[in-house]
Coordinates of C-alpha atoms in Angstrom, one line a residue:
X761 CA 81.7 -163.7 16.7
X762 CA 79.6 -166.5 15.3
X763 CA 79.2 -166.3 11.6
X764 CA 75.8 -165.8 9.8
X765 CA 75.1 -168.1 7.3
X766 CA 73.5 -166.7 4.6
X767 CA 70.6 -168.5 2.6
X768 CA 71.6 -170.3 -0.4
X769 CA 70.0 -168.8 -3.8
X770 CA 68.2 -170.8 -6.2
X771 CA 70.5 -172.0 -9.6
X772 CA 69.9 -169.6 -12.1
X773 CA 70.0 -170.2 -15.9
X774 CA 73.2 -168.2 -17.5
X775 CA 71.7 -166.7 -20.6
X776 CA 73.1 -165.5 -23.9
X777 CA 72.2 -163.0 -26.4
X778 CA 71.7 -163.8 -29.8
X779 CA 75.2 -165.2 -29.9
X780 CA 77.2 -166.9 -27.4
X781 CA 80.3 -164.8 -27.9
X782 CA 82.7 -166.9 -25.1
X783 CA 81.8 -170.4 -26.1
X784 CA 82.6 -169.7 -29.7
X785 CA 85.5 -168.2 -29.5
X786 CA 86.4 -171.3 -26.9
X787 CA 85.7 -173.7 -29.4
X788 CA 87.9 -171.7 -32.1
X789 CA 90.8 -171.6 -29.8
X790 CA 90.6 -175.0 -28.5
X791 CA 90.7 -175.5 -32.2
X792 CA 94.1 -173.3 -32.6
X793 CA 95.5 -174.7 -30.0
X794 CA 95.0 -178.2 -30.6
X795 CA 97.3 -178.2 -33.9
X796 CA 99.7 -176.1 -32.2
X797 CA 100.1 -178.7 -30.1
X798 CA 101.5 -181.0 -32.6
X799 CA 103.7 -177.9 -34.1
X800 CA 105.8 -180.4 -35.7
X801 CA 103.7 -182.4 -37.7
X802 CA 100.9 -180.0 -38.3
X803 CA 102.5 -176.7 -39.1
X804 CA 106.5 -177.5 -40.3
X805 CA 105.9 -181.0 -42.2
X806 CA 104.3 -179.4 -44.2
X807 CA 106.8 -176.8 -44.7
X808 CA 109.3 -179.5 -45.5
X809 CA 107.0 -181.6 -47.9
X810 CA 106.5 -178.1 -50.1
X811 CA 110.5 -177.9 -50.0
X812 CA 110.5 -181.4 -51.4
X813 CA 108.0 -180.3 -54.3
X814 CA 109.8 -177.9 -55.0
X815 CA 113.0 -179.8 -55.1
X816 CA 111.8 -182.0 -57.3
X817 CA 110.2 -179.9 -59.8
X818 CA 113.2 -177.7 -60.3
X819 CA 115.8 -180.0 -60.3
X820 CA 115.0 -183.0 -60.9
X821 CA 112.7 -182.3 -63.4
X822 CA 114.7 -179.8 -64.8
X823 CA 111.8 -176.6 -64.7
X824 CA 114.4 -174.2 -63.2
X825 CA 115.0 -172.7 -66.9
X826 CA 111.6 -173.2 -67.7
X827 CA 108.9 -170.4 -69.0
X828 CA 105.2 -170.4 -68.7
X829 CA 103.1 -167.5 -70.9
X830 CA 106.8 -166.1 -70.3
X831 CA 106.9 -166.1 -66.5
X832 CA 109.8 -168.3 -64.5
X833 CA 108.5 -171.8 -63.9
X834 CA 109.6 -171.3 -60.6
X835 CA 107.5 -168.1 -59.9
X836 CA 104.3 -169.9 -62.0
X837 CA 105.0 -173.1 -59.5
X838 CA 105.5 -171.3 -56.2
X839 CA 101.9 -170.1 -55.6
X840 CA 100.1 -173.1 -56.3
X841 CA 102.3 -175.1 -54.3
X842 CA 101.8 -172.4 -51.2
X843 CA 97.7 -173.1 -52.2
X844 CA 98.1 -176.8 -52.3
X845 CA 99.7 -176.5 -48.3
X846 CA 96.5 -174.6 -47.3
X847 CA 93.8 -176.6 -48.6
X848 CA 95.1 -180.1 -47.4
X849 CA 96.1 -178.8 -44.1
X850 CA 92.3 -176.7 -43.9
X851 CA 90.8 -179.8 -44.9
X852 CA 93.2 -182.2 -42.2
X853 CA 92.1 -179.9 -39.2
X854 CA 88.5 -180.1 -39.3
X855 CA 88.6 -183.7 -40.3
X856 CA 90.9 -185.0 -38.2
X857 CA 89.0 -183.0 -35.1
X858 CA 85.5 -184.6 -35.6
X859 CA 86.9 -188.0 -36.3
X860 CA 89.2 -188.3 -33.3
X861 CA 86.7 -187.1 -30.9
X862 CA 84.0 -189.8 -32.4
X863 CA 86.5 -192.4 -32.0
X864 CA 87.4 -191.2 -28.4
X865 CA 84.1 -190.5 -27.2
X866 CA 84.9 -187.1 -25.9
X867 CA 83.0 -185.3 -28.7
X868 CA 80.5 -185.0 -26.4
X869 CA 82.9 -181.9 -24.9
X870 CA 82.2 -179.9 -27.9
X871 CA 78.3 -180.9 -28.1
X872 CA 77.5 -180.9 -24.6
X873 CA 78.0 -176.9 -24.0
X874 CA 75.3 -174.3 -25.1
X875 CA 76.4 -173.7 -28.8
X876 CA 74.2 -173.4 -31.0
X877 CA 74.6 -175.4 -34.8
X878 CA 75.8 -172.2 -36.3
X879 CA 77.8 -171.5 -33.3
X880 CA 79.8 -175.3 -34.1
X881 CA 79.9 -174.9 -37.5
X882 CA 81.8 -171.2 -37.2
X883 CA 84.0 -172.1 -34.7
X884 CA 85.3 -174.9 -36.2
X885 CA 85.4 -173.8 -39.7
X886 CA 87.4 -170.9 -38.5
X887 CA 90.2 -173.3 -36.3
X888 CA 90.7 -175.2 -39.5
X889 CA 91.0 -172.2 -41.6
X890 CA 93.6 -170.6 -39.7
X891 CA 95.6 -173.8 -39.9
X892 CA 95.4 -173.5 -43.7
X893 CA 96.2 -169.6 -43.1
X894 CA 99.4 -170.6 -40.8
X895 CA 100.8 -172.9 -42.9
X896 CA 100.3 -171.1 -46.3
X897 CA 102.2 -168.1 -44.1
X898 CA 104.7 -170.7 -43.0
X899 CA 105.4 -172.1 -46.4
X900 CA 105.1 -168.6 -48.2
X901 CA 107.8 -167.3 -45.5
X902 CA 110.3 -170.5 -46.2
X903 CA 110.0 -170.1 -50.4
X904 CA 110.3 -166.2 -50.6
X905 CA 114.5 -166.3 -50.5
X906 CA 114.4 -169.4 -52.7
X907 CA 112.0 -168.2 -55.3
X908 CA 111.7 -164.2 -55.1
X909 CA 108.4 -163.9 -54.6
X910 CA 106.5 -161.0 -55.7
X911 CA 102.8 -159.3 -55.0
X912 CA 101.1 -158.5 -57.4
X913 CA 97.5 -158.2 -56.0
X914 CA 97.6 -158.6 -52.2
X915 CA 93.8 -158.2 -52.3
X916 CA 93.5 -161.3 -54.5
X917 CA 96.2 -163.8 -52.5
X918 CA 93.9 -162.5 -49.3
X919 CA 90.9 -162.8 -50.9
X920 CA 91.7 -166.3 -52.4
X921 CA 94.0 -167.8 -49.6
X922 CA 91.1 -167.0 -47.2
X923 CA 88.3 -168.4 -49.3
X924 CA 89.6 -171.5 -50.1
X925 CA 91.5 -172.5 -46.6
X926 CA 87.4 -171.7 -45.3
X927 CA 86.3 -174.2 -47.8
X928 CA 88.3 -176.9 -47.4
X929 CA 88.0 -176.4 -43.6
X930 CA 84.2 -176.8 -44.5
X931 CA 85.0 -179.6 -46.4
X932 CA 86.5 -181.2 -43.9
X933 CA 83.8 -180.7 -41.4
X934 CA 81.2 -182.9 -44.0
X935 CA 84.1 -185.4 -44.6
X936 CA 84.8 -185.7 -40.5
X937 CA 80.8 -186.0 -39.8
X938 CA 80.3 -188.8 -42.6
X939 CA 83.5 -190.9 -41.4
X940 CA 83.5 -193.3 -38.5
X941 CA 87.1 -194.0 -38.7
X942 CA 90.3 -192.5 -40.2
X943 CA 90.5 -195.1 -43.1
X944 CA 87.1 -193.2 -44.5
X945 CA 89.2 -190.0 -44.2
X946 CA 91.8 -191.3 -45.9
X947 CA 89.6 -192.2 -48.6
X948 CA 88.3 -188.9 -49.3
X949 CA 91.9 -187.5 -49.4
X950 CA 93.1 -189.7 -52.0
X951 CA 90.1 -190.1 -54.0
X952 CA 89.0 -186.6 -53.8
X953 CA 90.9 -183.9 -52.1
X954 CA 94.7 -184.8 -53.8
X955 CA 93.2 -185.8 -57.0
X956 CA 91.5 -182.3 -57.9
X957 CA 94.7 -180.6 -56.4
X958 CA 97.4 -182.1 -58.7
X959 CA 94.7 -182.0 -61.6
X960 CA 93.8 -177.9 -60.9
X961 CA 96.9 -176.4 -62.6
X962 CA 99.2 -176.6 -59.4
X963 CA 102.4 -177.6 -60.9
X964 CA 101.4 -176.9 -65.0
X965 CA 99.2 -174.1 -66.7
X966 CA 96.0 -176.1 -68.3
X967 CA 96.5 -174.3 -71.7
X968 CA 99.1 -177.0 -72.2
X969 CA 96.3 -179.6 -71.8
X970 CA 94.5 -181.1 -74.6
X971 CA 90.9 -181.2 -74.7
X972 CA 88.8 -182.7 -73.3
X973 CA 91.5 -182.6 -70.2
X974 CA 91.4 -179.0 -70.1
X975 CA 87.4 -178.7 -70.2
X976 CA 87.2 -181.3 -66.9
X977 CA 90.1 -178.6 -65.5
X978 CA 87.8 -175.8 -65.8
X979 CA 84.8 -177.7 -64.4
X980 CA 87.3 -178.4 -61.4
X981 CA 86.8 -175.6 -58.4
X982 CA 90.2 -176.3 -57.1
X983 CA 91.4 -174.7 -60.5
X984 CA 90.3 -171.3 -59.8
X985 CA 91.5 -171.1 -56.1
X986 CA 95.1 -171.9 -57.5
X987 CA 94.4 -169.3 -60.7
X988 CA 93.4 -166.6 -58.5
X989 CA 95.7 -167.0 -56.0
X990 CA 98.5 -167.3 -58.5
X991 CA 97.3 -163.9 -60.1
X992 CA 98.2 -162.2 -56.7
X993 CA 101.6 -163.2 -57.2
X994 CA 102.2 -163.2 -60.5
X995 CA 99.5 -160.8 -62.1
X996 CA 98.4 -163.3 -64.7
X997 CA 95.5 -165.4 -64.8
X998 CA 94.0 -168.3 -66.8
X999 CA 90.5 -167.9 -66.1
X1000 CA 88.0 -164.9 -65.8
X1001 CA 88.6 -163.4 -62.0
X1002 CA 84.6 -162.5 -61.7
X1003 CA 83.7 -166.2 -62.1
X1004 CA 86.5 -167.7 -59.6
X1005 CA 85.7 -165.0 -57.1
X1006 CA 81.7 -165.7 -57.7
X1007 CA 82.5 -169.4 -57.4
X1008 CA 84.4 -169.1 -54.3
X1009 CA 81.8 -167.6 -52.3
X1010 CA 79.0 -169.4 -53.5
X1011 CA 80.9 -172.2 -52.8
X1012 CA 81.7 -171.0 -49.2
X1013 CA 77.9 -170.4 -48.5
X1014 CA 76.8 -173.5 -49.7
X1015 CA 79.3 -175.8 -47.8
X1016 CA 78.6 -173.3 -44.5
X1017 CA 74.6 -174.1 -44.8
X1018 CA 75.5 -177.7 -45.6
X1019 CA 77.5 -177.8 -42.2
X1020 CA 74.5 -176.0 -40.5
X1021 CA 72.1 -178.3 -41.7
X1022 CA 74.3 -181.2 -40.6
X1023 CA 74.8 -180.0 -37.1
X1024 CA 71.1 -179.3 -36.4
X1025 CA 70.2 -182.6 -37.6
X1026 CA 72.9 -184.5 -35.6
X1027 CA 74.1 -186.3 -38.5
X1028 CA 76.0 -189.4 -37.2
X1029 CA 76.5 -187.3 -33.5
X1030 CA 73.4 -188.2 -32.3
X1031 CA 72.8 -192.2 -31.3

């Protein structure tokens, strides 16, 4: 029997609702899986470097018999070194993303789809911040037996770990726009993102500073994502709660509209 051809139908544009609900979450787990890809360097070096803080700290350093406002050094250093893992890796994810695909040219794979600038700035956000989540899991995991962790707050390490992995994720998505290469990266880790880390309280409580020192620590933001999260563990904190929680999500908003802004303009995407 002779087969009937059928008439071919005009292309049709796919449409989306107010949301394009498959290409985000594409984007987020292209993001997921393109660290997890590199499990090694991205996830357990981390893991390692902490170990070596930690090391040093306690033994070299001699803080193992060490009191701070009369908790264990090691239970005062633990949580800020568990922050310190989420917000460089947050930051490295999104950064490192942007920047490789500029240099590659295949950033035009993450344009070139129907997402919108919100839609981008979401999806990657989100990929970095679950980086930051993974390892801070990772690394929390590893120093429970050393250090006997407790929880104090889980509501504040959630609150706080999520907050500030989205912000440096953020931050990383301004920092991987701006730079054309990885030596301008580079510069903004060491000139920015380390610097207010080690000066936020990480591995000392700023009570111990001298002013002005502990003024400029109060005026850092990175102090009150290591305070708050270090109240969650250890129920203590150095700084009013209401204004690190208020400063966090401010924070947040701003970098989020900052991204938007960035991806509807096509800053430095667009020849």
């Amino acid at each position: 029997m002779p087969q009937v051809s059928r008439p071919l139908l005009p292309p049709r544009l796919r449409t989306f609702g107010a949301v394009n609900w498959i290409g985000l979450w594409t984007l987020y787990i292209k993001e997921v899986r393109r660290f997890f890809k590199v499990f090694m360097q991205t996830v357990a070096a981390p893991v390692v470097t902490t170990l070596l803080f930690l090391a040093i700290f306690l033994l070299a350093l001699g803080g193992g018999g060490r009191q701070i406002a009369g908790i264990p050094y090691v239970e005062f250093l633990v949580p800020g070194l568990i922050m310190m893992a989420i917000t460089q890796n947050a930051f490295a994810n999104t950064s490192s993303s942007l920047v490789i695909g500029k240099m590659q040219g295949n950033i035009v794979d993450v344009l070139t789809p129907p997402l919108s600038p919100a839609e981008l700035t979401i999806g990657m956000a989100l990929g970095g911040a679950t980086r930051g989540a993974i390892v801070g899991l990772a690394v929390g995991l590893v120093l429970t037996p050393i250090a006997a962790i407790h929880v104090s707050s889980l509501a504040a390490i959630l609150f706080y770990g999520i907050a500030a992995s989205l912000l440096m994720s953020l931050l990383g998505i301004i920092a991987g726009l701006w730079a054309d290469k990885f030596d301008h990266i580079a510069t903004v880790t060491n000139f920015v993102v380390t610097p207010l880390t080690f000066l936020s309280g990480t591995f000392y409580s700023i009570g111990q500073l001298p002013e002005p020192w502990r003024l400029m620590a109060y005026l850092n933001p990175f102090f009150y994502m290591i305070d708050g999260f270090r109240y969650g563990f250890t129920g203590a904190a150095e700084s009013s709660l209401v204004i690190g929680v208020a400063l966090m999500a401010l924070l947040d908003l701003a970098l989020l509209a900052w991204c938007h802004r960035l991806f509807v303009t096509g800053y430095k995407l667009k020849a």
